[in-house]
mmCIF file of C-alpha atoms in Angstrom:
data_model
loop_
_atom_site.group_PDB
_atom_site.id
_atom_site.type_symbol
_atom_site.label_atom_id
_atom_site.label_comp_id
_atom_site.label_asym_id
_atom_site.label_seq_id
_atom_site.Cartn_x
_atom_site.Cartn_y
_atom_site.Cartn_z
ATOM 1 C CA ASP A 1 -3.295 49.653 6.013
ATOM 2 C CA VAL A 2 -2.020 48.630 2.348
ATOM 3 C CA LYS A 3 -4.171 50.500 0.035
ATOM 4 C CA VAL A 4 -4.460 50.018 -3.742
ATOM 5 C CA THR A 5 -6.215 52.943 -5.172
ATOM 6 C CA GLN A 6 -8.144 52.616 -8.832
ATOM 7 C CA SER A 7 -8.911 55.364 -10.601
ATOM 8 C CA SER A 8 -12.133 55.597 -11.273
ATOM 9 C CA ARG A 9 -15.393 53.410 -9.883
ATOM 10 C CA TYR A 10 -17.595 53.916 -12.795
ATOM 11 C CA LEU A 11 -16.393 54.498 -16.559
ATOM 12 C CA VAL A 12 -18.388 54.369 -19.859
ATOM 13 C CA LYS A 13 -16.419 54.559 -23.140
ATOM 14 C CA ARG A 14 -17.912 54.002 -26.926
ATOM 15 C CA THR A 15 -16.783 51.254 -28.647
ATOM 16 C CA GLY A 16 -12.849 51.170 -30.260
ATOM 17 C CA GLU A 17 -11.801 53.674 -27.833
ATOM 18 C CA LYS A 18 -9.284 52.707 -26.024
ATOM 19 C CA VAL A 19 -9.194 52.584 -22.053
ATOM 20 C CA PHE A 20 -6.614 53.138 -19.874
ATOM 21 C CA LEU A 21 -6.930 51.828 -16.160
ATOM 22 C CA GLU A 22 -4.837 52.672 -13.432
ATOM 23 C CA CYS A 23 -4.008 50.926 -10.078
ATOM 24 C CA VAL A 24 -1.502 52.577 -7.488
ATOM 25 C CA GLN A 25 -0.678 50.940 -4.126
ATOM 26 C CA ASP A 26 1.656 52.719 -1.186
ATOM 27 C CA MET A 27 3.334 49.683 0.465
ATOM 28 C CA ASP A 28 5.877 48.581 -2.342
ATOM 29 C CA HIS A 29 4.523 45.108 -2.960
ATOM 30 C CA GLU A 30 6.298 43.564 -6.029
ATOM 31 C CA ASN A 31 4.014 41.731 -7.549
ATOM 32 C CA MET A 32 0.408 43.624 -8.783
ATOM 33 C CA PHE A 33 -2.316 41.783 -10.636
ATOM 34 C CA TRP A 34 -5.447 42.265 -12.699
ATOM 35 C CA TYR A 35 -8.398 40.754 -12.699
ATOM 36 C CA ARG A 36 -11.622 40.513 -13.969
ATOM 37 C CA GLN A 37 -15.094 39.634 -12.434
ATOM 38 C CA ASP A 38 -18.067 38.804 -14.171
ATOM 39 C CA PRO A 39 -20.901 36.708 -12.860
ATOM 40 C CA GLY A 40 -20.541 32.865 -12.380
ATOM 41 C CA LEU A 41 -17.498 32.988 -13.149
ATOM 42 C CA GLY A 42 -15.236 34.351 -10.792
ATOM 43 C CA LEU A 43 -12.370 36.423 -11.073
ATOM 44 C CA ARG A 44 -10.438 35.811 -13.772
ATOM 45 C CA LEU A 45 -6.905 37.063 -14.252
ATOM 46 C CA ILE A 46 -5.884 38.739 -16.881
ATOM 47 C CA TYR A 47 -2.407 39.992 -16.313
ATOM 48 C CA PHE A 48 0.180 39.949 -13.370
ATOM 49 C CA SER A 49 3.407 41.932 -13.093
ATOM 50 C CA TYR A 50 6.723 40.582 -10.566
ATOM 51 C CA ASP A 51 8.426 43.297 -10.622
ATOM 52 C CA VAL A 52 8.965 47.175 -12.402
ATOM 53 C CA LYS A 53 8.923 46.459 -16.816
ATOM 54 C CA MET A 54 7.959 42.640 -15.912
ATOM 55 C CA LYS A 55 4.295 41.144 -17.371
ATOM 56 C CA GLU A 56 3.041 38.120 -17.380
ATOM 57 C CA LYS A 57 -0.126 36.874 -19.400
ATOM 58 C CA GLY A 58 -2.933 35.439 -16.862
ATOM 59 C CA ASP A 59 -5.892 33.407 -18.652
ATOM 60 C CA ILE A 60 -7.838 35.927 -20.750
ATOM 61 C CA PRO A 61 -5.100 38.302 -21.576
ATOM 62 C CA GLU A 62 -6.980 38.929 -25.841
ATOM 63 C CA GLY A 63 -7.676 42.013 -26.332
ATOM 64 C CA TYR A 64 -5.664 43.687 -23.041
ATOM 65 C CA SER A 65 -1.885 45.040 -22.283
ATOM 66 C CA VAL A 66 -0.330 46.326 -19.374
ATOM 67 C CA SER A 67 2.727 48.746 -18.310
ATOM 68 C CA ARG A 68 4.620 48.907 -15.069
ATOM 69 C CA GLU A 69 6.818 51.642 -15.204
ATOM 70 C CA LYS A 70 7.029 52.548 -11.524
ATOM 71 C CA LYS A 71 6.565 49.999 -8.976
ATOM 72 C CA GLU A 72 3.534 51.147 -7.168
ATOM 73 C CA ARG A 73 1.545 51.716 -10.583
ATOM 74 C CA PHE A 74 0.321 49.140 -12.857
ATOM 75 C CA SER A 75 -2.023 49.996 -15.701
ATOM 76 C CA LEU A 76 -4.393 47.892 -17.660
ATOM 77 C CA ILE A 77 -5.003 48.947 -21.303
ATOM 78 C CA LEU A 78 -8.198 47.906 -23.804
ATOM 79 C CA GLU A 79 -6.454 48.687 -27.018
ATOM 80 C CA SER A 80 -9.528 48.436 -28.830
ATOM 81 C CA ALA A 81 -12.528 48.166 -26.148
ATOM 82 C CA SER A 82 -15.510 46.338 -27.374
ATOM 83 C CA THR A 83 -18.493 45.530 -25.961
ATOM 84 C CA ASN A 84 -17.960 41.923 -24.770
ATOM 85 C CA GLN A 85 -15.031 44.181 -22.460
ATOM 86 C CA THR A 86 -17.977 45.220 -20.445
ATOM 87 C CA SER A 87 -17.170 43.696 -16.692
ATOM 88 C CA MET A 88 -15.796 45.146 -13.186
ATOM 89 C CA TYR A 89 -12.156 45.057 -12.716
ATOM 90 C CA LEU A 90 -10.400 44.652 -10.509
ATOM 91 C CA CYS A 91 -6.468 45.352 -9.222
ATOM 92 C CA ALA A 92 -4.405 43.470 -6.562
ATOM 93 C CA SER A 93 -1.348 43.091 -5.097
ATOM 94 C CA SER A 94 0.990 41.548 -2.846
ATOM 95 C CA TRP A 95 4.432 40.872 -1.163
ATOM 96 C CA GLY A 96 6.573 37.515 -2.590
ATOM 97 C CA SER A 97 4.575 34.223 -2.016
ATOM 98 C CA GLY A 98 2.626 33.058 0.289
ATOM 99 C CA ASP A 99 0.635 35.673 0.832
ATOM 100 C CA GLY A 100 -2.567 36.910 0.340
ATOM 101 C CA TYR A 101 -3.587 39.943 -2.202
ATOM 102 C CA THR A 102 -5.011 43.218 -1.267
ATOM 103 C CA PHE A 103 -7.813 44.429 -3.550
ATOM 104 C CA GLY A 104 -9.114 47.595 -5.045
ATOM 105 C CA SER A 105 -12.514 48.896 -5.337
ATOM 106 C CA GLY A 106 -12.792 48.124 -8.711
ATOM 107 C CA THR A 107 -13.718 49.330 -11.621
ATOM 108 C CA ARG A 108 -17.370 48.793 -13.388
ATOM 109 C CA LEU A 109 -16.389 49.534 -17.126
ATOM 110 C CA THR A 110 -19.063 50.002 -19.709
ATOM 111 C CA VAL A 111 -18.447 49.764 -23.497
ATOM 112 C CA VAL A 112 -21.331 50.828 -25.775
ATOM 113 C CA GLY B 1 -3.012 24.916 -15.220
ATOM 114 C CA GLU B 2 -5.128 25.331 -12.006
ATOM 115 C CA ASN B 3 -8.276 24.752 -12.253
ATOM 116 C CA VAL B 4 -10.663 26.143 -8.831
ATOM 117 C CA GLU B 5 -13.975 24.174 -8.523
ATOM 118 C CA GLN B 6 -16.120 25.737 -5.961
ATOM 119 C CA HIS B 7 -19.121 24.989 -4.940
ATOM 120 C CA PRO B 8 -22.292 25.943 -4.380
ATOM 121 C CA SER B 9 -22.934 28.851 -6.434
ATOM 122 C CA THR B 10 -25.901 29.783 -3.996
ATOM 123 C CA LEU B 11 -26.422 29.227 -0.335
ATOM 124 C CA SER B 12 -28.688 30.257 1.695
ATOM 125 C CA VAL B 13 -29.171 29.985 5.572
ATOM 126 C CA GLN B 14 -31.140 30.294 8.492
ATOM 127 C CA GLU B 15 -29.932 33.025 10.741
ATOM 128 C CA GLY B 16 -28.026 31.072 13.765
ATOM 129 C CA ASP B 17 -27.258 27.609 11.828
ATOM 130 C CA SER B 18 -23.670 26.777 10.029
ATOM 131 C CA ALA B 19 -23.072 27.476 6.405
ATOM 132 C CA VAL B 20 -20.276 25.145 4.019
ATOM 133 C CA ILE B 21 -18.622 26.266 1.279
ATOM 134 C CA LYS B 22 -16.510 23.694 -0.580
ATOM 135 C CA CYS B 23 -13.870 23.817 -3.033
ATOM 136 C CA THR B 24 -11.229 21.433 -5.282
ATOM 137 C CA TYR B 25 -8.282 22.311 -6.784
ATOM 138 C CA SER B 26 -6.012 19.934 -9.512
ATOM 139 C CA ASP B 27 -3.378 21.364 -9.014
ATOM 140 C CA SER B 28 -1.061 19.199 -6.411
ATOM 141 C CA ALA B 29 1.642 21.643 -6.004
ATOM 142 C CA SER B 30 -0.914 24.289 -4.530
ATOM 143 C CA ASN B 31 0.110 25.466 -1.152
ATOM 144 C CA TYR B 32 -1.619 28.660 0.137
ATOM 145 C CA PHE B 33 -5.007 28.886 -0.186
ATOM 146 C CA PRO B 34 -7.352 32.296 0.839
ATOM 147 C CA TRP B 35 -10.586 32.303 1.267
ATOM 148 C CA TYR B 36 -12.141 36.305 0.456
ATOM 149 C CA LYS B 37 -15.585 37.807 1.454
ATOM 150 C CA GLN B 38 -16.791 40.224 -1.132
ATOM 151 C CA GLU B 39 -19.766 42.359 -0.046
ATOM 152 C CA LEU B 40 -21.863 44.214 -2.623
ATOM 153 C CA GLY B 41 -20.288 47.225 -4.089
ATOM 154 C CA LYS B 42 -17.466 46.475 -1.585
ATOM 155 C CA ARG B 43 -13.435 44.995 -2.972
ATOM 156 C CA PRO B 44 -13.013 41.329 -1.995
ATOM 157 C CA GLN B 45 -11.231 40.766 1.674
ATOM 158 C CA LEU B 46 -9.088 38.359 2.797
ATOM 159 C CA ILE B 47 -10.854 36.446 6.060
ATOM 160 C CA ILE B 48 -9.330 33.419 6.162
ATOM 161 C CA ASP B 49 -6.352 31.320 4.898
ATOM 162 C CA ILE B 50 -4.582 28.091 5.059
ATOM 163 C CA ARG B 51 -1.505 26.901 3.796
ATOM 164 C CA SER B 52 -0.559 22.964 2.873
ATOM 165 C CA ASN B 53 1.342 21.769 6.394
ATOM 166 C CA VAL B 54 -1.860 22.817 8.073
ATOM 167 C CA GLY B 55 -5.227 20.869 8.435
ATOM 168 C CA GLU B 56 -7.067 23.132 10.006
ATOM 169 C CA LYS B 57 -7.678 26.957 11.195
ATOM 170 C CA LYS B 58 -10.184 28.816 13.233
ATOM 171 C CA ASP B 59 -10.905 31.784 13.583
ATOM 172 C CA GLN B 60 -13.964 32.891 15.740
ATOM 173 C CA ARG B 61 -16.955 31.897 13.828
ATOM 174 C CA ILE B 62 -14.556 30.461 11.281
ATOM 175 C CA ALA B 63 -12.823 27.877 9.761
ATOM 176 C CA VAL B 64 -11.273 26.480 7.069
ATOM 177 C CA THR B 65 -10.316 23.056 6.224
ATOM 178 C CA LEU B 66 -7.790 21.559 3.906
ATOM 179 C CA ASN B 67 -7.592 17.891 2.618
ATOM 180 C CA LYS B 68 -4.212 17.700 0.752
ATOM 181 C CA THR B 69 -4.568 13.922 -0.361
ATOM 182 C CA ALA B 70 -8.214 14.776 -1.917
ATOM 183 C CA LYS B 71 -7.199 18.194 -3.056
ATOM 184 C CA HIS B 72 -10.251 20.023 -1.392
ATOM 185 C CA PHE B 73 -10.454 22.642 1.390
ATOM 186 C CA SER B 74 -14.120 24.388 2.698
ATOM 187 C CA LEU B 75 -15.016 27.501 4.733
ATOM 188 C CA HIS B 76 -16.949 26.932 7.592
ATOM 189 C CA ILE B 77 -19.197 29.635 9.155
ATOM 190 C CA THR B 78 -20.774 28.851 12.461
ATOM 191 C CA GLU B 79 -23.881 30.918 14.039
ATOM 192 C CA THR B 80 -23.754 32.818 10.802
ATOM 193 C CA GLN B 81 -25.389 36.534 11.876
ATOM 194 C CA PRO B 82 -27.493 39.357 8.918
ATOM 195 C CA GLU B 83 -23.695 40.193 8.290
ATOM 196 C CA ASP B 84 -22.292 37.163 6.764
ATOM 197 C CA SER B 85 -24.317 37.711 3.775
ATOM 198 C CA ALA B 86 -22.170 38.323 1.093
ATOM 199 C CA VAL B 87 -20.108 36.560 -1.609
ATOM 200 C CA TYR B 88 -17.483 34.249 -0.801
ATOM 201 C CA PHE B 89 -14.155 33.573 -3.302
ATOM 202 C CA CYS B 90 -12.134 30.025 -2.255
ATOM 203 C CA ALA B 91 -8.354 30.639 -3.904
ATOM 204 C CA ALA B 92 -5.396 28.435 -4.870
ATOM 205 C CA SER B 93 -2.069 30.004 -5.050
ATOM 206 C CA ILE B 94 0.666 28.220 -7.529
ATOM 207 C CA ILE B 95 3.993 29.555 -8.890
ATOM 208 C CA GLN B 96 4.612 31.692 -11.973
ATOM 209 C CA GLY B 97 7.271 33.871 -11.829
ATOM 210 C CA ALA B 98 5.399 35.583 -9.095
ATOM 211 C CA GLN B 99 2.422 33.717 -6.822
ATOM 212 C CA LYS B 100 -0.421 33.947 -8.091
ATOM 213 C CA LEU B 101 -4.184 33.174 -7.268
ATOM 214 C CA VAL B 102 -6.631 31.095 -8.837
ATOM 215 C CA PHE B 103 -10.046 31.939 -7.954
ATOM 216 C CA GLY B 104 -13.399 29.891 -7.506
ATOM 217 C CA GLN B 105 -16.842 30.652 -9.349
ATOM 218 C CA GLY B 106 -17.877 32.267 -5.881
ATOM 219 C CA THR B 107 -20.660 30.951 -3.460
ATOM 220 C CA ARG B 108 -23.458 33.959 -2.871
ATOM 221 C CA LEU B 109 -24.298 33.685 1.108
ATOM 222 C CA THR B 110 -27.676 34.692 2.081
ATOM 223 C CA ILE B 111 -28.445 34.648 5.688
ATOM 224 C CA ASN B 112 -31.651 34.735 6.017
ATOM 225 C CA PRO B 113 -33.431 36.182 9.788
#
């Protein structure tokens, strides 16, 4: 079974802090994704990566950046956390085209 | 870009009845349509998917239908059970470097005993 592990289940951070969310997958997947999940809005894509050191903006990249230095690890960075970034963050990975995702368990981030 | 609309946002059915969730998509190039189930406090999990060269796919009590001409696809759950209660998301794929999924807004399905 593919495992996608997110380092934290719950996080509470202060406004203005730099926040790192980590995601690791163990099945050599090429593609990795970061989504945020908000009630009534579904899952919205923040950033994705299809190769090491490659990254592409998703639909809502503002206020976020990412890093993929190794194939198995994809980090989401909130440069200066704001209260409107309070949300559930989901990491996912997949093989090449034509496959569904495997999701991590999510990180519920609260910015106070 | 791709836009996926999902209806209804909430659905309540009696145990044993059928449930249908519908999605529409905008990009005719989309060719892969998965459905995910997310139970409370858990990660979304793939329950069924369909590709654009197929009109219908079934797996026990769940089925998905795809109408490429109309650009809509639906999830059908028959003989619903309490454990079917969850949030369901549809998605459509687009290629942008990698294949990425655009998700619908989700449907909260409640099965009443």
